[in-house]
Coordinates of C-alpha atoms and ligand atoms in Angstrom, one line a residue:
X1 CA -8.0 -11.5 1.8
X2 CA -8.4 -15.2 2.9
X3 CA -11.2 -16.7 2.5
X4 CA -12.0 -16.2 6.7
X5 CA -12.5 -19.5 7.8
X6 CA -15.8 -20.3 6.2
X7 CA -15.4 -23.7 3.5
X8 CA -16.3 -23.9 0.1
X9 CA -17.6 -26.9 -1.8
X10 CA -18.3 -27.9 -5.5
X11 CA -15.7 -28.6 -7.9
X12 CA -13.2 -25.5 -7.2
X13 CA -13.5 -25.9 -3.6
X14 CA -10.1 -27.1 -3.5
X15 CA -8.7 -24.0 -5.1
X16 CA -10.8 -21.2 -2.4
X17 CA -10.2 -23.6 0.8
X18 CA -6.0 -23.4 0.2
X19 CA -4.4 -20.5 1.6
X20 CA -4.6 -17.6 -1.0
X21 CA -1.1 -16.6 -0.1
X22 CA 0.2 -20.4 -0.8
X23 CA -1.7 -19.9 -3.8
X24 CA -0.5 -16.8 -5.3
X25 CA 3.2 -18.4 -4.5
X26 CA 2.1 -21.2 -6.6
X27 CA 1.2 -19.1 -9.4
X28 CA 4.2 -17.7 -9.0
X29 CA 6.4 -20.6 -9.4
X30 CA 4.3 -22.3 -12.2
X31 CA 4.3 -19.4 -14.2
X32 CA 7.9 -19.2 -13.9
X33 CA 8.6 -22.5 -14.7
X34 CA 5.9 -22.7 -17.5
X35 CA 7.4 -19.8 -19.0
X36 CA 10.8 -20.9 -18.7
X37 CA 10.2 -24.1 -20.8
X38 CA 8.3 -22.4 -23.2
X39 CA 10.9 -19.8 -24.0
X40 CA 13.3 -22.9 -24.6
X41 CA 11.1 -25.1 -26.5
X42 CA 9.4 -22.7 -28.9
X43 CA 10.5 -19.7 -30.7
X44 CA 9.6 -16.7 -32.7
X45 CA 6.0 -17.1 -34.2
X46 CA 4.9 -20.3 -32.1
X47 CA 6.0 -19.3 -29.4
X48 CA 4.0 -15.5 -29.9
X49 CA 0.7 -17.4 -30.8
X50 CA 1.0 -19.5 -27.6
X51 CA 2.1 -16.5 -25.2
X52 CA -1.4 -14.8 -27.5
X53 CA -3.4 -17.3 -25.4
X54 CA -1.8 -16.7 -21.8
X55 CA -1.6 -13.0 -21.9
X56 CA -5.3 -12.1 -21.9
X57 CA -5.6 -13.6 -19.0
X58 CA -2.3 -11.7 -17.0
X59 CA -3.6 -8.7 -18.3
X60 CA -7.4 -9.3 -17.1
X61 CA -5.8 -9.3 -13.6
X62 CA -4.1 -5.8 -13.9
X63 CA -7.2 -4.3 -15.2
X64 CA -9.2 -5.5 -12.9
X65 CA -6.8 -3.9 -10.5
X66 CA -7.3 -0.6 -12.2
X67 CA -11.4 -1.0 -12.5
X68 CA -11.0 -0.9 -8.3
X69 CA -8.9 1.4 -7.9
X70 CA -10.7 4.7 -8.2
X71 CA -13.4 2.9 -5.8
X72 CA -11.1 2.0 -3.1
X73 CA -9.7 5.0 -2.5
X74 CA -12.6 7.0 -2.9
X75 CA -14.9 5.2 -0.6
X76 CA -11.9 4.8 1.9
X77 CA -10.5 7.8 2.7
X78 CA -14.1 9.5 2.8
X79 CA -14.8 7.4 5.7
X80 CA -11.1 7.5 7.1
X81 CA -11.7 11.2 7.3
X82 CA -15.1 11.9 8.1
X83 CA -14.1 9.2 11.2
X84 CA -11.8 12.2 12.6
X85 CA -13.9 14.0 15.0
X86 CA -12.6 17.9 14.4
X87 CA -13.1 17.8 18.6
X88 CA -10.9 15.0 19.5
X89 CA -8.5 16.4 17.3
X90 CA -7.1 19.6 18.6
X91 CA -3.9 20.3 19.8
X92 CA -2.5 16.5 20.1
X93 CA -4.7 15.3 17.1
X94 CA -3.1 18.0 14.3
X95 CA 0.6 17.0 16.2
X96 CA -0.2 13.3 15.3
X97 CA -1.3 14.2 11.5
X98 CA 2.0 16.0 11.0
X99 CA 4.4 13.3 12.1
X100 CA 2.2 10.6 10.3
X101 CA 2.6 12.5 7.1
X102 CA 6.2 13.1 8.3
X103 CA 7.2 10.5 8.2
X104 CA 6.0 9.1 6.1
X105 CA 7.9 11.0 3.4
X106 CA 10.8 10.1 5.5
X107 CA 10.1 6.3 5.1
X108 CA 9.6 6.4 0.9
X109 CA 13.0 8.4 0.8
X110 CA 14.5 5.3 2.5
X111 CA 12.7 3.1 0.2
X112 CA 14.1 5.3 -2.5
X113 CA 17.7 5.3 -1.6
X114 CA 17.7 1.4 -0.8
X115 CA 16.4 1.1 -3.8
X116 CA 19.2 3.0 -5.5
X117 CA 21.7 0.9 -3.5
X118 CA 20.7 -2.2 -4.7
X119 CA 19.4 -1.5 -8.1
X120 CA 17.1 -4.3 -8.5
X121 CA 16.1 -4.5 -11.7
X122 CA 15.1 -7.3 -14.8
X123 CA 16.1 -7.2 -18.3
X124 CA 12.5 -6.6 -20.0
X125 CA 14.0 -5.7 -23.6
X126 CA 11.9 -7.2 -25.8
X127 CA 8.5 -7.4 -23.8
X128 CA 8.5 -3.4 -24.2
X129 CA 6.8 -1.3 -26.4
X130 CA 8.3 1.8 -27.8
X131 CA 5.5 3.7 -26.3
X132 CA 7.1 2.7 -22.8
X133 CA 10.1 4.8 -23.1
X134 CA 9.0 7.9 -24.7
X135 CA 6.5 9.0 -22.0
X136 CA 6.8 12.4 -21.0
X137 CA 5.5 12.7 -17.2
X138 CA 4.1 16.1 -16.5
X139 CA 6.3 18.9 -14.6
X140 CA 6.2 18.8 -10.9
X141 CA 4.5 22.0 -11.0
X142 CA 1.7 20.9 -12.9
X143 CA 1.6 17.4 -10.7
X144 CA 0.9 19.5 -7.8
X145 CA -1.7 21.8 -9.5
X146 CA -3.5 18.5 -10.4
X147 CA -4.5 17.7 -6.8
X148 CA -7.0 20.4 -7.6
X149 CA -8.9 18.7 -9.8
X150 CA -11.4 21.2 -12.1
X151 CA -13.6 18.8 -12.9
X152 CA -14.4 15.5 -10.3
X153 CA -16.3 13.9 -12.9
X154 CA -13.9 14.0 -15.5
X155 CA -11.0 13.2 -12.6
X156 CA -12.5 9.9 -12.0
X157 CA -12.9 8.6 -15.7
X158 CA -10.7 8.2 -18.1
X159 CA -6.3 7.9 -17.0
X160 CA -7.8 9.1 -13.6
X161 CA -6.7 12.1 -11.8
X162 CA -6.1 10.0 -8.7
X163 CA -4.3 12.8 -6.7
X164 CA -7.7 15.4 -7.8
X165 CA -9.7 12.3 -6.3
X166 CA -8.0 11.7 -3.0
X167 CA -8.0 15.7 -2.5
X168 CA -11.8 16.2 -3.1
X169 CA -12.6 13.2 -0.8
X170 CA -10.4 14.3 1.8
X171 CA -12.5 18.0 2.1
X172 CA -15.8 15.5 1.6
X173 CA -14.9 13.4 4.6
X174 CA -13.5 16.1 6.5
X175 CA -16.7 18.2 5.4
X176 CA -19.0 15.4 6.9
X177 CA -16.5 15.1 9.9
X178 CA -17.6 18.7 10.7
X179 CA -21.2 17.8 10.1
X180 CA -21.7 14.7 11.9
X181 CA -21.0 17.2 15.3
X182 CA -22.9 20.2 13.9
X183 CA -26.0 21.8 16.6
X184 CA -28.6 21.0 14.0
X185 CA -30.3 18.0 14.2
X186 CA -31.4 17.7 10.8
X187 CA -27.6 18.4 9.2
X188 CA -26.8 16.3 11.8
X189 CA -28.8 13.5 10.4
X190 CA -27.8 14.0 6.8
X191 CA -24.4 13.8 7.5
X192 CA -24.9 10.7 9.6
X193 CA -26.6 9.3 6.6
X194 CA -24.3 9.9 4.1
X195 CA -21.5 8.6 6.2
X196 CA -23.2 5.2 6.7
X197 CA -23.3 5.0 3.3
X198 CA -20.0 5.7 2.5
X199 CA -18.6 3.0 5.2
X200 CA -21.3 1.0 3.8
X201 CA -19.5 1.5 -0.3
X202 CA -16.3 1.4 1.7
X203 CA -16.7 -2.3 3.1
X204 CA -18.0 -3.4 0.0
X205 CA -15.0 -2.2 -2.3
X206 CA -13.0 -4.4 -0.1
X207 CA -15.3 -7.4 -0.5
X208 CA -14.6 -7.0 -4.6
X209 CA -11.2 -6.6 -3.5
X210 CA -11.1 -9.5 -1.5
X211 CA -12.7 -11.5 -4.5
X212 CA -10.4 -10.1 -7.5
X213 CA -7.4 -11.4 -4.9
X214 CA -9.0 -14.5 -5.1
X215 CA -8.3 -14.6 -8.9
X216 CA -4.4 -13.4 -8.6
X217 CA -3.3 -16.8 -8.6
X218 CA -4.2 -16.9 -12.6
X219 CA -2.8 -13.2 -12.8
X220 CA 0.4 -13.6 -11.3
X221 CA 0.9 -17.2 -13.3
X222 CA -0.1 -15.3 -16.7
X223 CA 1.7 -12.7 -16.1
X224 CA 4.8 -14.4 -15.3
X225 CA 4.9 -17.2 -17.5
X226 CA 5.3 -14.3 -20.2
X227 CA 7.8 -12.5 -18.4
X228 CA 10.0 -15.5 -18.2
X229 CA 8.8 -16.9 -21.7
X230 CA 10.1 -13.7 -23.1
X231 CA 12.7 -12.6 -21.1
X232 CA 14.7 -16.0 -19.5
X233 CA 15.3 -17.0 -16.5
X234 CA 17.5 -14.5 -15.6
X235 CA 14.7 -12.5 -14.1
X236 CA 14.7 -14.3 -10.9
X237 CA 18.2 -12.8 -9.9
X238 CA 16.0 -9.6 -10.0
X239 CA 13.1 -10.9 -8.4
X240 CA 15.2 -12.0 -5.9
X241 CA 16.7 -8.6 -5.7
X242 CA 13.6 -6.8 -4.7
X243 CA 12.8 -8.9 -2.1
X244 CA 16.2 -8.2 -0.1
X245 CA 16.3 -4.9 -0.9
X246 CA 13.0 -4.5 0.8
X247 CA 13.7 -6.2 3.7
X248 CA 17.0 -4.2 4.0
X249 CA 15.3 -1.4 4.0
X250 CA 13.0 -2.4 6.8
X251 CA 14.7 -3.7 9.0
X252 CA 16.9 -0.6 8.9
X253 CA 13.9 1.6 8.8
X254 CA 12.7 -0.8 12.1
X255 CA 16.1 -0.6 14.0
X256 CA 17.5 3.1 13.2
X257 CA 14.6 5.1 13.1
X258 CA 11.7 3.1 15.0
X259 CA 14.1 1.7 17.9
X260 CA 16.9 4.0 18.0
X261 CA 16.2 7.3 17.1
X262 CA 12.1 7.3 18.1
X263 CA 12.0 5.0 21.1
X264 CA 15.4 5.4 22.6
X265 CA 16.5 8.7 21.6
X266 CA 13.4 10.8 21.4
X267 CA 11.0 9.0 23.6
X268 CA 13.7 7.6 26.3
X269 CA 12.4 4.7 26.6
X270 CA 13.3 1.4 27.0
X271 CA 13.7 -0.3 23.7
X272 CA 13.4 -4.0 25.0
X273 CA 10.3 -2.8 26.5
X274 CA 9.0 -1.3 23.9
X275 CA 9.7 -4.6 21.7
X276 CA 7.8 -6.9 24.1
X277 CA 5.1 -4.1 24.4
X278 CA 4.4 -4.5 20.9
X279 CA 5.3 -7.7 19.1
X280 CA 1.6 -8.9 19.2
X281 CA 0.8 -6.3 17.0
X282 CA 3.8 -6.9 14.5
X283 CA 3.0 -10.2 14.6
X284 CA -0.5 -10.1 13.7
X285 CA 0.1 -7.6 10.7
X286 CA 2.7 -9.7 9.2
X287 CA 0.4 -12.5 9.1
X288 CA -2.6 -11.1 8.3
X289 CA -1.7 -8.3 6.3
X290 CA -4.0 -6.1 7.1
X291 CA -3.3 -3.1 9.8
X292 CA -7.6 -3.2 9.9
X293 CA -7.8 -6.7 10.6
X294 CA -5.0 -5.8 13.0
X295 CA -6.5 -3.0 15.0
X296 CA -8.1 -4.6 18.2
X297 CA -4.8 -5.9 18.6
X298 CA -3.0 -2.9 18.2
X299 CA -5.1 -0.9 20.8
X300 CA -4.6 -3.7 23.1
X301 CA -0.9 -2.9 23.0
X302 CA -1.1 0.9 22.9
X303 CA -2.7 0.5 26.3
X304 CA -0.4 -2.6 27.5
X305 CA 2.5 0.1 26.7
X306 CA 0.7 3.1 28.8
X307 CA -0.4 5.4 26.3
X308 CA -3.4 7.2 27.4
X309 CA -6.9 6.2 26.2
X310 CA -7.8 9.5 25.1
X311 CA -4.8 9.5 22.6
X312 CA -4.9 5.8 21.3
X313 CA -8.5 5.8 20.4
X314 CA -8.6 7.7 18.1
X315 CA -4.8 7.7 16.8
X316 CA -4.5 4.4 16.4
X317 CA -7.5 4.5 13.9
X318 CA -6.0 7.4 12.6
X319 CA -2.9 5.5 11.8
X320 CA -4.2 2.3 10.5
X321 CA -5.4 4.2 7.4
X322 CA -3.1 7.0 7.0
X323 CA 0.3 6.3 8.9
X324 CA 1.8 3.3 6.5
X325 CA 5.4 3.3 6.8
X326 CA 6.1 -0.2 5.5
X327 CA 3.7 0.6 2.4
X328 CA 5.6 3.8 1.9
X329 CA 9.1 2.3 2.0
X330 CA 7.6 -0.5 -0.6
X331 CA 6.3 2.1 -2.9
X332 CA 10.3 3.7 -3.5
X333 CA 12.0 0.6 -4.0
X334 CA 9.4 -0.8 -6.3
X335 CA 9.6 2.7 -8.2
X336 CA 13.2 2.0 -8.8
X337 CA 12.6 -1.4 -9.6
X338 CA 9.8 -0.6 -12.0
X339 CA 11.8 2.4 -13.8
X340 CA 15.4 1.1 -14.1
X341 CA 14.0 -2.8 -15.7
X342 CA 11.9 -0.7 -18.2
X343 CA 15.0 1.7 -18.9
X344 CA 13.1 4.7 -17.5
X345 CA 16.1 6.8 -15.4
X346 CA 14.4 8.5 -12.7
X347 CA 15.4 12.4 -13.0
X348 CA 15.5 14.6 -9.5
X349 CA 11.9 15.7 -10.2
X350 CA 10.7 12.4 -11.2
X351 CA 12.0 11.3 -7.4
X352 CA 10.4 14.6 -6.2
X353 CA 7.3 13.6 -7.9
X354 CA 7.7 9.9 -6.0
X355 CA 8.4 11.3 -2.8
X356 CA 5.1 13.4 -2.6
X357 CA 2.7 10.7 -4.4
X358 CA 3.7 7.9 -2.7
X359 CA 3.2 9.5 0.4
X360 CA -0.3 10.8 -0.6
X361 CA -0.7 6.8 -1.7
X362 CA -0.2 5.7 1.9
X363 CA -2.7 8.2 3.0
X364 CA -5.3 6.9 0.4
X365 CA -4.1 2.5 0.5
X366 CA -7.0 0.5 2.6
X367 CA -5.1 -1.4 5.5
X368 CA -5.8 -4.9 3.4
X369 CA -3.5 -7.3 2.0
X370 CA -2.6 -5.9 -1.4
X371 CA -3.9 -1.8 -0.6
X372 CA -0.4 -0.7 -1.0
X373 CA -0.1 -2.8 -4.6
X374 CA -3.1 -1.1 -5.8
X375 CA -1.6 2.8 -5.1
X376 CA 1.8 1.8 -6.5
X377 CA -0.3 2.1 -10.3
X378 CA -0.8 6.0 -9.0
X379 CA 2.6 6.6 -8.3
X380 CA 4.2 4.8 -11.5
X381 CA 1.7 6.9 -13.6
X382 CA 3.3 10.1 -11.5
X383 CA 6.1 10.0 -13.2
X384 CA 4.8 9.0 -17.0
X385 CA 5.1 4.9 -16.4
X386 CA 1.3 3.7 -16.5
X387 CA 1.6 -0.1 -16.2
X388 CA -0.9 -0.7 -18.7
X389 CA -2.0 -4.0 -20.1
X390 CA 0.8 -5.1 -22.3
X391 CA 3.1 -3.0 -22.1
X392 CA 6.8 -3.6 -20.2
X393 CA 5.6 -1.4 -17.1
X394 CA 2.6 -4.1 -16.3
X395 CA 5.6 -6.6 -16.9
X396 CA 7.6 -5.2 -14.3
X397 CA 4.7 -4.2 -12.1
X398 CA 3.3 -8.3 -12.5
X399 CA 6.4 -9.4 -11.4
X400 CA 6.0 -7.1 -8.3
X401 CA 2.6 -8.7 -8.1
X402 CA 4.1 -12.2 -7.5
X403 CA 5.8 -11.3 -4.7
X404 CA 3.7 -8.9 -3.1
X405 CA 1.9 -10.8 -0.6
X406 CA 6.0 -11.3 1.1
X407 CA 6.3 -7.9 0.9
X408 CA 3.2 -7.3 2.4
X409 CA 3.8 -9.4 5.4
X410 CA 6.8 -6.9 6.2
X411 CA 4.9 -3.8 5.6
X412 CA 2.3 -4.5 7.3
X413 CA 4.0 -5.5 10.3
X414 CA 5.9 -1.8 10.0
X415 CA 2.9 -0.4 9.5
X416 CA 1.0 -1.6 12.7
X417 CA 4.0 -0.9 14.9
X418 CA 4.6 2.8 13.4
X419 CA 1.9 4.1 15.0
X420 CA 2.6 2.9 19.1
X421 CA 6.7 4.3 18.3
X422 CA 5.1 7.6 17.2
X423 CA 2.7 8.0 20.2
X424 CA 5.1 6.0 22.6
X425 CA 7.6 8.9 21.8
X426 CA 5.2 11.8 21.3
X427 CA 3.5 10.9 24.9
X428 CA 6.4 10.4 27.0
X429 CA 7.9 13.9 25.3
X430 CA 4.3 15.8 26.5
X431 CA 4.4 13.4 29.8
X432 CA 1.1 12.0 29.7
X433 CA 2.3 8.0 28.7
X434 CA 2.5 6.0 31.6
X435 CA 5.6 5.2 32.9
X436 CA 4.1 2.7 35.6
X437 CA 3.4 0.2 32.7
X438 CA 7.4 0.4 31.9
X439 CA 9.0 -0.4 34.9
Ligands
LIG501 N1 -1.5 -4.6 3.7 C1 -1.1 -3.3 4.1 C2 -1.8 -2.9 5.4 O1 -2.9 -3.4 5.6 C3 -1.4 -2.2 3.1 C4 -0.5 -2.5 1.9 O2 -0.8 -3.4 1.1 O3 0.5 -1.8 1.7 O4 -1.3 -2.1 6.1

């Protein structure tokens, strides 16, 4: 998300040449403190008209979020699937699918429960609409019968049917994945073709990504200046809040299930090993925060740490777009976050809900800085909370926004080294990783 190296000049070249995470973290303290003094120094109709002015622009930044959305997930996981060759996959290949999705789920349930632990939350009475509260979210049931969407068109316009749209381009890209290894030449071509162009939208979603990021320093400073005009400074306490609670959750996510239970117990393997075998690869994801950027890096360490070549290539791919552990824990304790400041108590099928969007969202977030942001407005609108412009949701959601890039830099690094503990483990159980590199 950076602006890669290359300088600009003219009059904002100041503003694209510093560091867009320094930046954002800018915003994110002006805003604060702009919205602090203007909470104290002006009241009721003043300080309305004045907040009249800010808002537009907080709010442009969320719908710009949404205007991408349908896009980026689209465009990605056609090519993220129509890049699985149905050949390579076979026995090992399906094996690898399960325990990504797996586990997934596994890692949103701890973000879920951490979540509940802590209870992060921010008073937003007062920013919210009645509308926010009285939200119905649809059964389970019908959730579920929504990933078939009837219509495609209609599933990509208006409120989209995200969960119809990630299910018809998964059978697309699978479809072309078929194709692209058919006999005949000419299907053969035409699948070729359409693929290019796909990878071709693809990279060029994340471009416009890359340059809506560049305006989230404005977002997150209108956004929060209203949050803390409105609602005081006490907010930070929960701002605060969410950032421990997700770093709680992975480093316990890292140490119990990663280290312990996957490398040590089911692989047995050396965990110190296993550390030094991969700590490029964390590294570079928490910095960069992006498991794409991160990928020649990450299959440099899946073969320093022995894992076979036919396995890695294409599993470590694989993973990079669907196996997002970090995003997935981040999605359940923002969920909790999100619901309890806006007074929405999450019933048992609301979490249900959470448990199997969010893990479909990891499936369908780009491996760039701010992916997993995006797919968090799926899952609120899951369960009947669409942070829409104005409304206390996008309140709560902005202030998630603020902080995102931190939380990025630990999911990211989760995410990268999730996919060498799985095939670490799953290798050594089917004896094909090589020990030799271990001793
Ligand atoms: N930045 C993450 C990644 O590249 C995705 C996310 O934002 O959750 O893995």
């Amino acid at each position: 998300m950076e602006s890669a190296g290359r300088k600009s000049g003219g009059p904002l070249g100041w503003y694209f040449n510093t560091n867009l995470l320094i930046r954002i973290l800018i915003g994110l303290g002006l805003g604060a403190v702009t919205g602090g003094i203007l909470g104290s120094v002006l009241e009721g109709q003043q300080l309305a008209s004045v907040l009249s002015v800010i808002r537009p622009f907080g709010d442009a930044f969320i719908r710009l979020l949404w205007m991408i959305m349908v896009p980026v997930i689209a465009s990605t996981l056609i090519v993220g699937a129509a890049s699985v060759s149905p050949k390579q996959l076979g026995k090992i290949g399906s094996r690898v699918l399960c325990i990504y999705v797996f586990t997934s789920f596994l890692a949103v349930g701890t973000g879920l429960s951490m979540g509940f632990l802590f209870r992060p939350s921010v008073e937003l009475i007062g920013i919210a609409t009645a509308a926010d509260y009285t939200r119905v979210a649809p059964p389970l049931a019908q959730t579920l019968l929504n990933i078939i969407p009837q219509n495609i068109v209609t599933a990509a316009m208006h409120s989209p049917n995200l969960l119809g749209i990630i299910f018809f381009t998964l059978c697309f890209g699978t479809a072309i994945a078929m194709l692209r290894e058919s006999g005949t030449e000419r299907t053969k071509n035409a699948a070729e073709t359409v693929f290019n162009f796909f990878d071709g939208v693809a990279e060029i979603m994340i471009k416009v990504v890359k340059g809506i990021m560049q305006y989230a320093p404005i977002g997150v400073f209108a956004l929060l200046c209203v949050v803390f005009a409105t609602a005081g400074p006490q907010v930070v306490g929960g701002l605060v809040m969410v950032i421990v609670t997700c770093f709680v959750a992975y480093i316990f996510y890292v140490v119990v299930w990663y280290l312990l239970i996957c490398v040590r117990l089911i692989g047995g393997l050396s965990i110190s090993k296993f550390v030094m075998g991969v700590k490029e690869a964390f590294v570079t994801g928490f910095v960069t925060r992006s498991s794409m950027a991160t990928l020649p890096v990450t299959m440099e360490c899946a073969a320093k740490i022995g894992l076979p070549k036919n396995v890695y290539s294409f599993a470590v791919p694989l993973g990079a777009t669907i196996n997002m552990d970090g995003t997935a824990i981040y999605q359940g304790a923002a969920v909790v976050f999100i619901a309890t400041s806006v007074g929405h108590v999450l019933t048992p099928m609301d979490i249900g809900t959470v448990l199997i969007m969010a893990t479909l969202a990891t499936i369908g977030t780009a491996g760039v800085p701010g992916g997993g942001m995006l797919m968090l407005l799926m899952v609120l609108a899951q369960i009947g909370l669409p942070a829409e412009a104005g409304t206390a949701v996008a309140a709560a959601y902005a202030m998630i926004v603020g902080i995102d890039a931190l939380l990025d830099m630990g999911r990211t690094g989760i995410n990268v080294t999730g996919d060498l503990v799985y095939l670490s483990a799953l290798t050594r159980r089917m004896g094909t990783l090589d020990m030799a590199k271990w001793s």
